[in-house]
XYZ file of C-alpha atoms in Angstrom:
480
model
C 0.000 0.000 0.000
C 1.441 3.370 -1.036
C 1.956 6.158 1.453
C -0.761 8.831 1.597
C 0.114 12.109 -0.073
C -0.570 15.716 0.855
C -0.094 18.888 -1.172
C 0.414 21.997 0.980
C -0.108 25.258 -0.905
C 1.813 28.055 0.794
C 5.081 27.890 2.753
C 4.301 30.490 5.409
C 3.820 29.666 9.111
C 0.603 27.648 8.611
C 1.907 25.668 5.633
C 5.240 24.898 7.274
C 3.625 23.796 10.548
C 1.190 21.515 8.716
C 3.866 20.054 6.440
C 6.109 19.170 9.381
C 3.263 17.681 11.439
C 2.013 15.523 8.557
C 5.449 14.403 7.360
C 6.390 13.332 10.891
C 3.356 11.004 10.873
C 4.013 9.108 7.673
C 2.452 11.361 5.033
C 4.423 12.188 1.883
C 4.212 15.977 1.644
C 4.697 18.280 -1.315
C 5.070 21.893 -0.189
C 4.279 24.283 -3.045
C 5.080 27.988 -2.889
C 5.536 30.909 -5.282
C 8.585 32.310 -3.475
C 12.190 31.185 -3.996
C 12.514 30.362 -0.280
C 10.182 29.112 2.418
C 8.829 31.445 5.077
C 5.977 33.334 3.474
C 5.523 37.037 4.115
C 6.045 36.821 7.873
C 9.397 35.015 7.682
C 10.510 36.753 4.484
C 14.302 36.587 4.200
C 16.792 38.828 2.392
C 17.887 37.516 -0.988
C 20.905 35.243 -0.390
C 22.984 37.228 -2.876
C 22.759 40.241 -0.562
C 24.826 38.452 2.082
C 22.906 39.899 5.021
C 25.090 39.842 8.119
C 22.260 40.138 10.657
C 18.997 38.992 9.034
C 17.478 38.235 12.432
C 17.529 41.957 13.237
C 14.525 42.387 10.932
C 12.473 39.662 12.615
C 11.075 38.531 15.884
C 10.380 34.856 16.649
C 13.624 34.032 14.847
C 14.110 30.775 16.749
C 10.662 29.609 15.667
C 11.624 30.291 12.061
C 14.905 28.390 12.428
C 13.043 25.395 13.882
C 10.560 25.360 10.995
C 13.291 25.805 8.377
C 15.505 23.084 9.831
C 12.550 20.722 10.233
C 11.638 21.141 6.569
C 15.208 20.452 5.489
C 15.304 17.299 7.597
C 12.119 15.938 6.006
C 13.318 16.843 2.504
C 16.622 15.026 3.029
C 14.811 11.995 4.397
C 12.545 11.879 1.346
C 9.389 12.524 3.348
C 8.817 15.946 1.776
C 9.388 17.869 -1.426
C 9.662 21.637 -1.571
C 8.598 23.168 -4.884
C 9.734 26.797 -5.011
C 8.761 29.386 -7.645
C 5.550 27.470 -8.379
C 2.409 29.585 -8.757
C -0.746 27.556 -8.152
C -3.636 28.571 -10.382
C -6.177 25.801 -9.817
C -6.929 22.747 -7.698
C -8.888 20.084 -9.543
C -11.098 17.502 -7.889
C -10.542 14.244 -9.734
C -13.427 11.945 -10.675
C -12.035 9.308 -8.389
C -10.498 10.011 -5.007
C -7.933 12.757 -4.657
C -7.078 16.102 -6.169
C -4.591 17.602 -8.609
C -2.806 20.894 -7.985
C -2.047 22.860 -11.160
C 0.828 25.335 -11.049
C 3.027 27.444 -13.302
C 6.803 27.644 -12.996
C 9.842 28.709 -14.982
C 11.350 32.117 -15.768
C 8.223 33.247 -17.620
C 5.833 31.414 -15.303
C 4.459 29.478 -18.265
C 5.739 25.974 -17.606
C 2.879 23.784 -16.341
C 3.310 21.478 -13.363
C 0.791 19.100 -11.822
C 0.876 17.577 -8.335
C -1.612 14.766 -7.584
C -2.444 14.286 -3.913
C -4.863 12.492 -1.636
C -5.462 15.713 0.315
C -4.756 19.414 -0.071
C -4.105 22.072 2.552
C -4.819 25.672 1.563
C -2.367 27.896 3.446
C -2.435 30.752 0.968
C -2.228 33.586 3.499
C -3.627 37.076 3.102
C -3.038 40.326 1.277
C -3.380 43.988 2.141
C -6.627 45.909 1.961
C -6.077 49.093 -0.020
C -8.464 52.064 0.035
C -8.080 54.946 -2.435
C -7.622 58.627 -1.629
C -6.500 61.611 -3.714
C -2.857 61.156 -4.690
C -2.580 57.471 -3.765
C -1.210 56.577 -7.215
C 1.828 58.869 -6.882
C 5.273 57.221 -6.959
C 6.408 57.014 -3.359
C 3.052 55.783 -2.058
C 3.389 52.096 -1.180
C 1.450 49.674 0.949
C 2.626 49.134 4.511
C 3.403 45.500 3.732
C 5.213 46.546 0.568
C 7.512 48.810 2.570
C 8.194 45.971 4.992
C 8.878 43.542 2.127
C 11.395 45.948 0.603
C 13.174 46.179 3.932
C 13.101 42.463 4.789
C 13.649 41.035 1.331
C 15.755 43.687 -0.355
C 17.437 45.434 2.588
C 16.423 48.763 1.066
C 14.417 51.698 2.346
C 11.508 52.914 0.203
C 12.569 56.469 1.051
C 14.386 58.633 3.545
C 11.418 60.393 5.177
C 8.309 58.299 5.662
C 4.775 58.609 6.972
C 3.156 55.321 8.003
C -0.629 55.544 7.910
C -3.943 53.705 7.837
C -5.012 51.271 10.491
C -4.129 47.817 11.777
C -1.439 46.159 13.879
C 0.910 45.895 10.870
C 1.624 49.635 11.087
C 3.619 49.200 14.309
C 6.336 46.835 13.009
C 6.508 48.788 9.746
C 7.082 52.122 11.499
C 9.614 50.715 13.976
C 11.380 48.726 11.251
C 11.798 51.749 8.991
C 13.019 53.889 11.899
C 15.510 51.257 13.055
C 16.867 50.950 9.496
C 17.652 54.651 9.342
C 14.585 56.274 7.849
C 13.045 59.343 9.449
C 9.467 58.392 10.288
C 7.732 61.749 10.375
C 4.491 60.356 11.777
C 2.506 57.207 12.477
C -1.085 58.087 11.501
C -3.705 55.616 12.757
C -7.463 56.040 12.470
C -8.088 53.766 15.484
C -9.429 55.334 18.672
C -7.207 54.508 21.689
C -10.286 54.464 23.942
C -11.601 51.489 21.970
C -8.735 49.428 23.349
C -9.706 50.418 26.880
C -13.319 49.397 26.277
C -12.140 45.967 25.063
C -9.483 45.447 27.714
C -11.103 42.266 29.061
C -11.101 40.574 25.639
C -7.561 41.733 24.910
C -6.298 40.514 28.287
C -6.552 36.865 27.155
C -3.156 37.331 25.443
C -0.884 39.380 27.719
C 2.068 38.428 25.505
C 0.465 40.278 22.593
C -0.156 43.320 24.771
C 3.483 43.213 25.835
C 4.517 43.002 22.185
C 2.454 46.102 21.405
C 3.993 47.924 24.373
C 7.432 47.033 23.048
C 6.626 48.618 19.701
C 5.341 51.723 21.483
C 8.612 51.975 23.398
C 10.624 51.774 20.206
C 8.511 54.487 18.616
C 9.314 56.730 21.575
C 13.030 55.967 21.332
C 13.026 56.895 17.660
C 10.911 59.984 18.387
C 8.143 58.946 16.025
C 5.104 61.165 16.422
C 1.901 59.128 16.766
C -1.344 60.692 15.576
C -4.212 58.519 16.807
C -7.721 58.911 15.382
C -6.243 60.643 12.335
C -6.241 59.782 8.660
C -4.431 60.749 5.458
C -6.674 63.054 3.436
C -4.458 63.557 0.391
C -0.989 62.844 -0.988
C 0.768 65.695 -2.819
C 3.451 65.839 -5.489
C 4.086 66.461 -9.167
C 6.291 63.608 -10.404
C 6.456 61.801 -7.058
C 5.306 62.126 -3.468
C 6.379 65.293 -1.683
C 3.959 65.593 1.246
C 0.699 64.347 2.726
C -2.205 66.114 4.380
C -3.548 64.457 7.504
C -6.524 65.373 9.681
C -8.219 64.297 12.883
C -11.450 62.288 12.871
C -14.576 63.032 14.847
C -16.530 60.362 16.721
C -18.532 59.486 13.596
C -15.385 58.907 11.544
C -15.561 62.127 9.554
C -12.612 64.422 8.899
C -12.485 67.563 11.029
C -11.502 70.225 8.436
C -9.997 72.578 11.004
C -7.373 69.979 11.969
C -5.724 69.497 8.576
C -1.940 69.623 8.589
C 0.684 69.012 5.910
C 3.657 66.725 6.558
C 6.618 66.592 4.192
C 7.788 63.094 3.156
C 9.049 61.113 0.189
C 7.350 57.858 1.221
C 3.859 57.028 2.423
C 3.437 53.449 3.669
C -0.315 52.983 3.979
C -2.528 50.010 4.814
C -6.049 49.378 6.058
C -5.820 45.828 7.317
C -5.626 42.440 5.625
C -7.919 40.173 3.620
C -7.665 36.372 3.246
C -6.673 34.798 -0.069
C -9.716 32.695 -0.983
C -9.399 32.256 -4.760
C -8.491 28.567 -4.669
C -11.098 27.837 -2.003
C -13.769 29.646 -4.037
C -12.915 27.706 -7.180
C -13.109 24.414 -5.257
C -16.548 25.348 -3.957
C -15.500 25.688 -0.310
C -17.832 27.604 1.954
C -16.635 31.154 2.589
C -18.121 33.092 5.507
C -17.788 36.774 4.673
C -14.125 36.915 3.701
C -12.907 33.791 5.582
C -12.786 30.167 4.467
C -15.024 28.166 6.809
C -13.350 25.280 8.669
C -14.310 22.912 11.471
C -12.339 22.091 14.626
C -9.906 19.992 12.542
C -9.372 22.806 10.004
C -11.372 20.841 7.415
C -13.365 22.754 4.797
C -16.727 21.424 3.646
C -15.083 19.969 0.510
C -13.817 16.409 1.097
C -10.039 16.161 1.105
C -9.463 19.898 1.492
C -8.182 21.541 4.675
C -7.378 25.222 5.246
C -5.217 26.978 7.845
C -3.685 30.352 8.591
C -4.770 33.725 7.288
C -7.047 32.198 4.628
C -9.434 31.197 7.439
C -9.243 34.637 9.078
C -6.496 37.176 9.701
C -4.805 36.477 13.024
C -1.019 36.598 12.800
C 1.741 34.014 12.812
C 1.041 32.376 16.182
C -2.541 31.573 15.187
C -1.342 30.342 11.795
C 1.175 28.009 13.444
C -1.508 26.569 15.741
C -3.961 26.024 12.898
C -1.290 24.489 10.678
C -0.237 22.082 13.422
C -3.842 20.988 13.969
C -4.434 20.571 10.238
C -1.271 18.488 9.740
C -2.187 16.092 12.543
C -5.793 15.833 11.355
C -4.731 15.100 7.776
C -2.300 12.398 8.879
C -4.998 10.679 10.927
C -7.715 10.929 8.287
C -5.457 9.659 5.501
C -4.541 6.728 7.742
C -8.225 5.870 7.982
C -8.777 6.775 11.621
C -10.720 9.426 13.481
C -8.210 11.741 15.137
C -8.198 12.304 18.872
C -8.568 16.049 19.579
C -6.351 15.494 22.588
C -3.432 15.177 20.142
C -3.574 18.914 19.568
C -5.186 20.155 22.787
C -2.518 22.803 23.454
C -2.728 24.134 19.887
C -6.540 24.216 20.128
C -6.369 26.314 23.295
C -3.957 28.703 21.584
C -6.275 28.887 18.585
C -9.292 29.685 20.756
C -7.547 32.442 22.706
C -6.010 34.044 19.628
C -9.270 34.016 17.678
C -10.959 35.812 20.586
C -8.059 38.257 20.838
C -8.042 39.155 17.154
C -11.825 39.463 17.036
C -11.411 42.245 19.609
C -8.478 43.744 17.680
C -10.440 43.737 14.419
C -13.274 45.646 16.064
C -10.804 48.433 16.937
C -8.745 48.593 13.754
C -11.377 49.604 11.223
C -11.089 52.217 8.453
C -12.877 55.540 9.095
C -16.607 55.058 8.634
C -16.877 57.933 6.125
C -13.578 57.559 4.268
C -15.305 57.762 0.879
C -16.235 61.410 1.512
C -12.579 62.323 0.907
C -12.422 60.482 -2.439
C -12.935 63.086 -5.171
C -14.553 62.223 -8.499
C -11.141 62.629 -10.176
C -9.482 60.044 -7.921
C -8.559 56.829 -9.741
C -10.036 53.881 -7.863
C -9.122 51.099 -10.326
C -5.519 51.477 -11.438
C -5.480 48.659 -13.987
C -8.342 50.116 -16.038
C -7.867 53.759 -14.902
C -11.464 54.056 -13.680
C -12.229 57.152 -11.611
C -14.467 57.434 -8.580
C -16.707 59.722 -10.640
C -17.278 56.969 -13.204
C -18.217 54.524 -10.447
C -20.616 57.007 -8.870
C -22.189 57.698 -12.262
C -22.743 53.974 -12.784
C -24.634 53.828 -9.490
C -26.499 57.127 -9.517
C -27.237 57.507 -13.249
C -27.167 53.981 -14.653
C -28.714 52.123 -11.724
C -25.869 49.747 -10.802
C -26.671 48.138 -7.469
C -23.891 45.588 -7.022
C -20.181 45.196 -7.742
C -20.692 42.964 -10.767
C -22.884 45.553 -12.496
C -20.439 48.331 -11.615
C -17.674 46.209 -13.137
C -19.637 45.642 -16.358
C -20.481 49.328 -16.739
C -17.080 50.806 -15.825
C -14.498 48.004 -16.286
C -13.416 48.516 -12.669
C -11.911 45.200 -11.608
C -11.382 43.837 -15.130
C -7.629 44.424 -15.161
C -4.633 42.312 -14.190
C -5.469 42.192 -10.477
C -9.066 41.117 -11.231
C -10.398 43.327 -8.472
C -8.167 41.992 -5.701
C -6.592 45.411 -5.118
C -9.386 47.766 -6.120
C -12.363 45.680 -4.943
C -12.751 47.196 -1.450
C -12.259 50.724 -2.777
C -14.743 50.341 -5.628
C -17.283 48.768 -3.277
C -16.913 51.632 -0.803
C -17.279 54.356 -3.419
C -20.241 52.560 -5.017
C -21.918 51.932 -1.681
C -22.203 48.237 -2.545
C -21.614 45.243 -0.325
C -18.055 43.952 -0.560
C -18.253 40.392 -1.839
C -15.605 37.855 -2.798
C -15.297 37.550 -6.558
C -15.756 34.035 -7.906
C -12.911 33.407 -10.318
C -12.283 30.087 -12.070
C -8.507 30.476 -11.720
C -6.366 32.051 -9.019
C -4.065 33.786 -11.514
C -3.863 34.463 -15.274
C -2.993 31.328 -17.244
C -1.659 31.121 -20.843
C -4.109 29.494 -23.239
C -1.426 27.000 -24.232
C -1.232 25.758 -20.654
C -5.003 25.277 -20.537
C -4.884 23.356 -23.821
C -2.253 20.994 -22.393
C -3.867 20.569 -18.971
C -3.506 16.994 -17.814
C -0.342 16.389 -19.841
C 2.200 18.032 -17.536
C 4.554 15.832 -15.591
C 4.917 15.871 -11.852
C 7.749 18.248 -10.869
C 10.771 17.149 -8.935
C 11.155 18.559 -5.446
C 14.406 19.907 -4.168
C 16.032 21.045 -1.000
C 16.667 24.805 -1.165
C 20.198 25.417 -2.365
C 22.818 26.741 0.018
C 24.157 29.674 -1.907
C 26.874 32.090 -0.877
C 25.695 34.440 1.806
C 22.744 32.317 2.871
C 21.972 32.118 6.577
C 24.826 34.345 7.651
C 24.181 35.755 11.066
C 27.463 37.372 11.970
C-alpha cells in the first residue's frame, strides 16, 4: 500500500507547521510555494545574494523560524517531503475518483505547467493587504505598509528617507519601527483607530498578555526613535508632481468624519499605507469551499466542507503568525490521521486548540478596533482613480450607481471596467465597493491567476515536478 500524499499550498507559518506535522506522521508531503525560499511574508528573508550579516535583526520569533526551516530540510533530506519553489498555483482540480490535482506554473516566464496529484490538499495561501483609495494614492512614493516591509526584509532597502506610516491595523507598528531602526526618518505614524476602543475591550484583549506586551514594546521603540503618533487621524491627500512630496492628515470626529480645522501638511518622500488584511480565498472559491464573509469556513480539525481539502492560517481569518502556526499544526495532525483511515483524537492537539481559541478571541477584539474611518469615501474626489489597472475614476463609479442604476459590484464592473484588469479586483475591490456603496463580496474566479491558453490546452499532460532542497548559496543564513 502506497503512502498517503498531501499537497500543501503556501510555505508560510501555517503551511510549514502543517507540512512538518504531517510528514512526521508518515504522510508524503509536497510543499508548493511561489517564493524562492520558504517562510511566506512573515518570515521573508533577504535575498541570499545580498549576504545579510544580521537577518534576524529584521524579525522577531527568529528561533521559531529556524526550527521550521531546519525541520523542513530534515524531512526533505529523508525523502518525506518535497519543496517546490517558484511554483504559482492557479487551480486545484477535484478528480473523478479520489484525490485532487494541484495545477501550477513555474519557470522564468511562469508558463511551464506542473501538476501535483495528492490524496489531500491544505490551503495555506495567506492574506493580502486591503487598499483604500484617496487623492494622490497613485503617486510614486506611495506604497502599501506590507510593501515597505517587504522591501526592507527582502531587499534590505528603504523605500525612502522620510516616511509617513498611515492607515489602520497592527501591521503599522512593526513597519514604522522597522523603517526607523533601518535609518529612515518616520515623520508620523497616523492611525485612524481610537485609543479608547482598546480600553473598552481590555477584558477581551487581556486573554493574550504576551500580545499586549509586544504592542507595548513597539510603542517603546517608537518613543526611542521619536516617532510622532497621531491617533484617530487619517491621510486626506498625498501631494506631489512627479512623485510624493507631502501628505495632508486630519483628525477624525466620533462618527469617523474628517475635522476640516485639523488638517496639517507633513513633508515626506514615502507614504506606507494600509487598512488591514484580507484572506486569499481564490483557490477555495474555485473548489466550492464555503466562505463566511471573507474567511474560508473550517471545522475544529481545520477541514473545509469539501472532502479532502483543509485550510489553515490567514485564509481562514487574519490572526497573525502564532494563530497560523496553531492552525497548521492541527491541520497536519488531522490530515495524517484521516489519511490513515482513523478518526483523530482532539487530545493530540489540545494545546494548539487552546492557543487557537484564545487568539481568535483576541483578534476578534483587535479587528473591532482597527477599522477604516466610517466615512472615508467622503474624501475620495470624483477625479481620484479607484481602479488602477483600467484607470477608472471614482466619478465613473458614482455615475454607474447614480445615473445607470448599478446596485452591485458585478454591475459596476460591467459598466465601468473597474476590476477587469490584471489584479481582477483583488486590489481595487474594497475601494470600488466603498465608493459605489455596494456590499463587498468575494469575486468568484475560475482560476487564481492568469494562465496562458497554451497551458489550458495541455492541462492533464504536464509531468509531476521534482522537489528539491533549497540550495545553500553564498551568503545564505549568515548571522554574523
